[in-house]
PDB file of C-alpha atoms in Angstrom:
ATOM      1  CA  UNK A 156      11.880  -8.097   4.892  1.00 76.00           C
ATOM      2  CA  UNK A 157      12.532  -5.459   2.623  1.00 82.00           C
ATOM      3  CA  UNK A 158      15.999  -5.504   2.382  1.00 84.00           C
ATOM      4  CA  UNK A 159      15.924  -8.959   0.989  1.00 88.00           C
ATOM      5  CA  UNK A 160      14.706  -7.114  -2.605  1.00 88.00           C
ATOM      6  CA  UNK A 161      16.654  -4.003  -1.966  1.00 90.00           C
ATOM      7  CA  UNK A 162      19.451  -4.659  -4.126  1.00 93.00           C
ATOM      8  CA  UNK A 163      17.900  -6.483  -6.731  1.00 92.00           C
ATOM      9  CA  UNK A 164      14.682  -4.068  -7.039  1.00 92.00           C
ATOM     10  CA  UNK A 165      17.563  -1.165  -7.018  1.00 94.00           C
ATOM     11  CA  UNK A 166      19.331  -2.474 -10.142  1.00 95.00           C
ATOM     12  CA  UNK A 167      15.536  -2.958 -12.295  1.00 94.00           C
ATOM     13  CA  UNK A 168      14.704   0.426 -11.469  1.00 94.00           C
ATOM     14  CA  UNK A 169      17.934   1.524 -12.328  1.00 96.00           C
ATOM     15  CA  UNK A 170      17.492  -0.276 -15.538  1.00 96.00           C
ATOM     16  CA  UNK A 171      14.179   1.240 -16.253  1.00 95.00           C
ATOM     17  CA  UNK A 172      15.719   4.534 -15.964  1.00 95.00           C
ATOM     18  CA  UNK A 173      13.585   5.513 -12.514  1.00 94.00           C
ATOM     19  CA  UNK A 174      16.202   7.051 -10.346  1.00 95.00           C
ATOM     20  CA  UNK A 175      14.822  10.454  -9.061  1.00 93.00           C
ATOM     21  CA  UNK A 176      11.303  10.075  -9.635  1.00 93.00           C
ATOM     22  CA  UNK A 177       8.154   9.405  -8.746  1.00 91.00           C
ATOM     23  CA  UNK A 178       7.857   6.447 -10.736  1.00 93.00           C
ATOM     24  CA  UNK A 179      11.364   4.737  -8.919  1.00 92.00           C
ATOM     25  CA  UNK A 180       9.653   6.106  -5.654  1.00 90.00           C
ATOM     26  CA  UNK A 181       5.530   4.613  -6.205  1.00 87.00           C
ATOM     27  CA  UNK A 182       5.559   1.316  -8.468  1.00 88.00           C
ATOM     28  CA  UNK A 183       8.027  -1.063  -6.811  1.00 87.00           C
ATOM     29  CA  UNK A 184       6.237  -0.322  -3.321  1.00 82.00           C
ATOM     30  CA  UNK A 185       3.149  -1.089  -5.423  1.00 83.00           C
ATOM     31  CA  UNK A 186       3.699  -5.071  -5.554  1.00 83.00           C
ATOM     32  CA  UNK A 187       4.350  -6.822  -2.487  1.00 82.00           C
ATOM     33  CA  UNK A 188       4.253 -10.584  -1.014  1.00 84.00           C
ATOM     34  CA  UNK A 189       2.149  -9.188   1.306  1.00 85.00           C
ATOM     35  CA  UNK A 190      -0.778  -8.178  -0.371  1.00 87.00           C
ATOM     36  CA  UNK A 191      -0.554 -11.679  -2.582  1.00 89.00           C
ATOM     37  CA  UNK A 192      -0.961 -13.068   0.546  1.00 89.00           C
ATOM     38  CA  UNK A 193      -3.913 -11.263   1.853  1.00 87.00           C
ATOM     39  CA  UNK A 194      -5.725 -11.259  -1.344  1.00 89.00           C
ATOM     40  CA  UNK A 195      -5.669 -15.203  -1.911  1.00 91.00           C
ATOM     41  CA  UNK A 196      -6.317 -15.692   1.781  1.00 89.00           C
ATOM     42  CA  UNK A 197      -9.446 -13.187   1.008  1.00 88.00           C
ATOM     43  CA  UNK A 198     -10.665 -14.965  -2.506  1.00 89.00           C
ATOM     44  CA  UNK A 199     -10.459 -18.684  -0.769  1.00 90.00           C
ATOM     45  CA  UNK A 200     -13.276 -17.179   2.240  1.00 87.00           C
ATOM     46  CA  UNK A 201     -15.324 -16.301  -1.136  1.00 87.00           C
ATOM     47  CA  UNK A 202     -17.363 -19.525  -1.544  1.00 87.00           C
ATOM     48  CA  UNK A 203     -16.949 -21.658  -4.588  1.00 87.00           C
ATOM     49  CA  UNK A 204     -21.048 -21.509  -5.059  1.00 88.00           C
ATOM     50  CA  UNK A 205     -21.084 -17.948  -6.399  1.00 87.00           C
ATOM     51  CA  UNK A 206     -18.695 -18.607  -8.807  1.00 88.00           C
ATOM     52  CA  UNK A 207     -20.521 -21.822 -10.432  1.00 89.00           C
ATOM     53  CA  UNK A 208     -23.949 -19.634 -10.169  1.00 89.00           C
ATOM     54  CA  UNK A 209     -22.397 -17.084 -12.497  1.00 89.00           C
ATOM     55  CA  UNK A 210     -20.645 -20.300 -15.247  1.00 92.00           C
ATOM     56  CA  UNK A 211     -23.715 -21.433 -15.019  1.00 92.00           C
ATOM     57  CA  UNK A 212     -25.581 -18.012 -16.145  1.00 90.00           C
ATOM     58  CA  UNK A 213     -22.963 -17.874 -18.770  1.00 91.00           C
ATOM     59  CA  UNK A 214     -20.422 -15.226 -17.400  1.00 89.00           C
ATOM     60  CA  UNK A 215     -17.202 -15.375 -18.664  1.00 92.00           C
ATOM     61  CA  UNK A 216     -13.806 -15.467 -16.398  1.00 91.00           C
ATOM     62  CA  UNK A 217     -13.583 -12.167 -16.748  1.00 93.00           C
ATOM     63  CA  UNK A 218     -17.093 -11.059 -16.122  1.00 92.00           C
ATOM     64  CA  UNK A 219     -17.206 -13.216 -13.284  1.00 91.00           C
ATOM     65  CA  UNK A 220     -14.072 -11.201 -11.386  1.00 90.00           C
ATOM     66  CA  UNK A 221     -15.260  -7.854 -12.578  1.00 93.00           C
ATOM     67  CA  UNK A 222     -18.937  -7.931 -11.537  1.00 90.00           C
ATOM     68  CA  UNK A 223     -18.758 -10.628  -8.520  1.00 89.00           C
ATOM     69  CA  UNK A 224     -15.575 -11.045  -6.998  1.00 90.00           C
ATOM     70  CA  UNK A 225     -14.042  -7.153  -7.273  1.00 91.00           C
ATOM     71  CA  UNK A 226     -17.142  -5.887  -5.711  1.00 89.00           C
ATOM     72  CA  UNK A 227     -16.925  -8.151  -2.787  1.00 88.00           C
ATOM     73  CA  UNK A 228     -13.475  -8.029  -1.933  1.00 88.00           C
ATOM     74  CA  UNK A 229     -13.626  -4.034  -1.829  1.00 86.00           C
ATOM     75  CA  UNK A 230     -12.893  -4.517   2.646  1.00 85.00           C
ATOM     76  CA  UNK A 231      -9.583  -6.424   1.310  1.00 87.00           C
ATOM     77  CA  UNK A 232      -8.480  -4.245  -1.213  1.00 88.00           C
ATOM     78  CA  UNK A 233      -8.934  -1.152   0.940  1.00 85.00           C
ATOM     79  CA  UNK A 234      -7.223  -2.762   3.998  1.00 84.00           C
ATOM     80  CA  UNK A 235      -3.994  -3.744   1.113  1.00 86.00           C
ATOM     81  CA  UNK A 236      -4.515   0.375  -0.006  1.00 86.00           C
ATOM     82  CA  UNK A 237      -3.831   1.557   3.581  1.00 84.00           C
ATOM     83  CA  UNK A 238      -1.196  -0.846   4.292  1.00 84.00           C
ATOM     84  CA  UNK A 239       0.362   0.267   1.152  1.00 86.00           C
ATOM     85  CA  UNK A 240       0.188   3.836   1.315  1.00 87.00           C
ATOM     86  CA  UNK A 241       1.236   3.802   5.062  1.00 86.00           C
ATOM     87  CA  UNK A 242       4.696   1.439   3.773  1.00 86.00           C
ATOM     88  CA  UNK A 243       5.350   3.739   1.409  1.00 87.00           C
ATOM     89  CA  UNK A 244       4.312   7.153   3.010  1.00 88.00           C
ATOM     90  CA  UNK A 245       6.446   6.121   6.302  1.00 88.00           C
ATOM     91  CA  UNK A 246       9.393   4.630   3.913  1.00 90.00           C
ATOM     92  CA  UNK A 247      12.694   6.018   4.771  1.00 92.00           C
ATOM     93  CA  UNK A 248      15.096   3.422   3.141  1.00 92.00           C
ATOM     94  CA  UNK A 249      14.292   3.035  -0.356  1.00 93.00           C
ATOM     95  CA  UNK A 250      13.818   7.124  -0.817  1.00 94.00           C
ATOM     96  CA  UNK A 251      16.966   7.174   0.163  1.00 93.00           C
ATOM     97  CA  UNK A 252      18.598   4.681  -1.699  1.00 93.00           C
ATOM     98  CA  UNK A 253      16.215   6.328  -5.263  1.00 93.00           C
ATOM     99  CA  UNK A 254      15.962   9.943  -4.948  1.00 93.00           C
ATOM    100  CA  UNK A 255      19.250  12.483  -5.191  1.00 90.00           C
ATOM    101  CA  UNK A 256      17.706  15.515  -6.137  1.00 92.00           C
ATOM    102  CA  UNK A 257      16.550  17.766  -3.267  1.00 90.00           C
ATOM    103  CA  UNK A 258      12.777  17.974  -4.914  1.00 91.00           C
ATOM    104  CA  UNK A 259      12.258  14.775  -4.818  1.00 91.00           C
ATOM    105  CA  UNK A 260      12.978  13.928  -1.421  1.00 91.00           C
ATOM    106  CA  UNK A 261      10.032  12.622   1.088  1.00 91.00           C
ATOM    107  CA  UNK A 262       9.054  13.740   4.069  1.00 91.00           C
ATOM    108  CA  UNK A 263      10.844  11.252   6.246  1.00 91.00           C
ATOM    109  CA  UNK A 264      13.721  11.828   4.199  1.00 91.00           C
ATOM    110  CA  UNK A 265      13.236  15.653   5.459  1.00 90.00           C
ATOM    111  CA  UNK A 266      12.572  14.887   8.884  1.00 91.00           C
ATOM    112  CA  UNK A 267      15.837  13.951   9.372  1.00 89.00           C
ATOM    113  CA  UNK A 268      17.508  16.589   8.588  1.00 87.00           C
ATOM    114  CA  UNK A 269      16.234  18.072  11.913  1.00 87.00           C
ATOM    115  CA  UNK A 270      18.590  15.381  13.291  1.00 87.00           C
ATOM    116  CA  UNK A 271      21.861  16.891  13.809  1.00 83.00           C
ATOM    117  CA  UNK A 272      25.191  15.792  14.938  1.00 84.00           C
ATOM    118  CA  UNK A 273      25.258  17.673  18.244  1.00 88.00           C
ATOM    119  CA  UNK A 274      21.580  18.533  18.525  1.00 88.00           C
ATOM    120  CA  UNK A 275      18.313  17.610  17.846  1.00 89.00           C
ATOM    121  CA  UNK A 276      15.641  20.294  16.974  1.00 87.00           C
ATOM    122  CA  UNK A 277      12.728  18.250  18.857  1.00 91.00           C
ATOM    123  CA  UNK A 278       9.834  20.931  18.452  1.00 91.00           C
ATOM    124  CA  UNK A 279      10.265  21.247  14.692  1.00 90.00           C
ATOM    125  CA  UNK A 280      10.704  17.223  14.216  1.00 91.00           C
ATOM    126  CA  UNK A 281       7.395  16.634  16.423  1.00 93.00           C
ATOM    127  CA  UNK A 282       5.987  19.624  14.175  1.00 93.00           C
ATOM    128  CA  UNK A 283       6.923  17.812  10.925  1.00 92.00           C
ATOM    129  CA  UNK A 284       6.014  13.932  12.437  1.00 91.00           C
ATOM    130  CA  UNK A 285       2.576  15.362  13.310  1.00 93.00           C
ATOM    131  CA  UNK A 286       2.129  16.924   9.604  1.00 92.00           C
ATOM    132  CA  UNK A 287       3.351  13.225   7.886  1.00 90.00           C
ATOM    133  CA  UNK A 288       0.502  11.748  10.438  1.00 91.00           C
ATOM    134  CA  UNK A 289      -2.535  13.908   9.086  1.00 93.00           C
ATOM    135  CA  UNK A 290      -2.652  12.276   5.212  1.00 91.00           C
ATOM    136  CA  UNK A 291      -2.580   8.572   7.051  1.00 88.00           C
ATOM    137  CA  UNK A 292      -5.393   9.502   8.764  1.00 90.00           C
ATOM    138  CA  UNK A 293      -7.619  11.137   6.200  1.00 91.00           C
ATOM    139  CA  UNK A 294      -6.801   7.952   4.240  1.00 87.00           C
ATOM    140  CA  UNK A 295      -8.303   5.493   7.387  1.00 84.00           C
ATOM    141  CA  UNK A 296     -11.380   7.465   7.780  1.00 86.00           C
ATOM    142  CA  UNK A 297     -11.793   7.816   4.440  1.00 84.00           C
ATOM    143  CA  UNK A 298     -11.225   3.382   3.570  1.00 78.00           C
ATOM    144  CA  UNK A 299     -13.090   3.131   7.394  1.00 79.00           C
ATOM    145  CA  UNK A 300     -16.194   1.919   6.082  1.00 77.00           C
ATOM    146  CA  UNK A 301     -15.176  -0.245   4.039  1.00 73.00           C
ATOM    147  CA  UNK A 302     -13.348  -1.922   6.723  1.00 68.00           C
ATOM    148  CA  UNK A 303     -17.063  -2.096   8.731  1.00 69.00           C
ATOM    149  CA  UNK A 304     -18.384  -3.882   5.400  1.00 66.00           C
ATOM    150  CA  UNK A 305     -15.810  -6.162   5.929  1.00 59.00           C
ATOM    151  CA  UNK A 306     -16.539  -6.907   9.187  1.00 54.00           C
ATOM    152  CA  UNK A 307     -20.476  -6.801   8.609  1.00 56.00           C
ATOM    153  CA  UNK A 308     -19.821  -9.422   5.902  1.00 55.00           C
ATOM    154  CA  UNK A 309     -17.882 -11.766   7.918  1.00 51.00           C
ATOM    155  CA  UNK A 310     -20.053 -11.709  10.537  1.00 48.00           C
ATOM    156  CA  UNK A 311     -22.869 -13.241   8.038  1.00 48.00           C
ATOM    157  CA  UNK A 312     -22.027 -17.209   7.933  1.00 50.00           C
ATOM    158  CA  UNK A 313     -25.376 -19.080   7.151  1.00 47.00           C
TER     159      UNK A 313
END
């Protein structure tokens, strides 16, 4: 769980100088375990024989992760971008914990100031949920087909 790195990740941005602003707020929600994870478990389904076709054409490392093995794990990497921008779109915690200046603060950060200590305004916080919904969505249907690639592609064993 996050707040495992909380603390430590807090003190390197700090370090870095990234308190209040967008680069405190973007690049550590970057990098996660996760998509480590899903990205090997995505490269070992890649099969070994497309890799020695392109030594043996004479492809360097490089060339051979540029022209064969980005292209085909576009599905993954736009399944990790969705995840990624929905963690850190949704984040309350570490906005909190990195931004102090009003400007900077995200929108769950400003939902919750609709949260009172005696009332709740319920048809502006439903107003402002619905609003933080609409860029997760245009993001999905925009990364959907990609997703349908992926599932056209597994679908082909032979």
């Amino acid at each position: 769980p996050f707040q495992v790195i909380m603390i430590p990740l807090f003190v390197l941005v700090k370090e870095f100088g990234w308190i209040d602003s967008y680069w405190g707020l973007t690049i550590p929600l970057i990098f996660s375990p996760y998509g480590t994870f899903l990205l090997r478990q995505f490269f070992k389904t890649i099969p070994l024989e497309l890799e020695d076709a392109a030594k043996i054409d004479g492809c360097s490392w490089f060339r051979i992760y540029w022209n064969i093995m980005l292209p085909l794990s576009k599905p993954a990497m736009a399944t990790l971008g969705i995840f990624v921008f929905m963690w850190s779109w949704n984040n309350f915690l570490w906005p909190l914990l990195i931004v102090s200046s009003l400007e900077m603060k995200t929108l769950p950060l400003g939902l919750a100031y609709f949260l009172g200590q005696y009332t709740i305004y319920w048809n502006l916080l439903m107003v402002g949920a619905t609003i933080a919904l609409v860029p997760v969505l245009v993001i999905f249907f925009f990364a959907q087909r990609y997703f349908i690639e992926g599932i056209t592609l597994t679908g082909l064993k032979g």
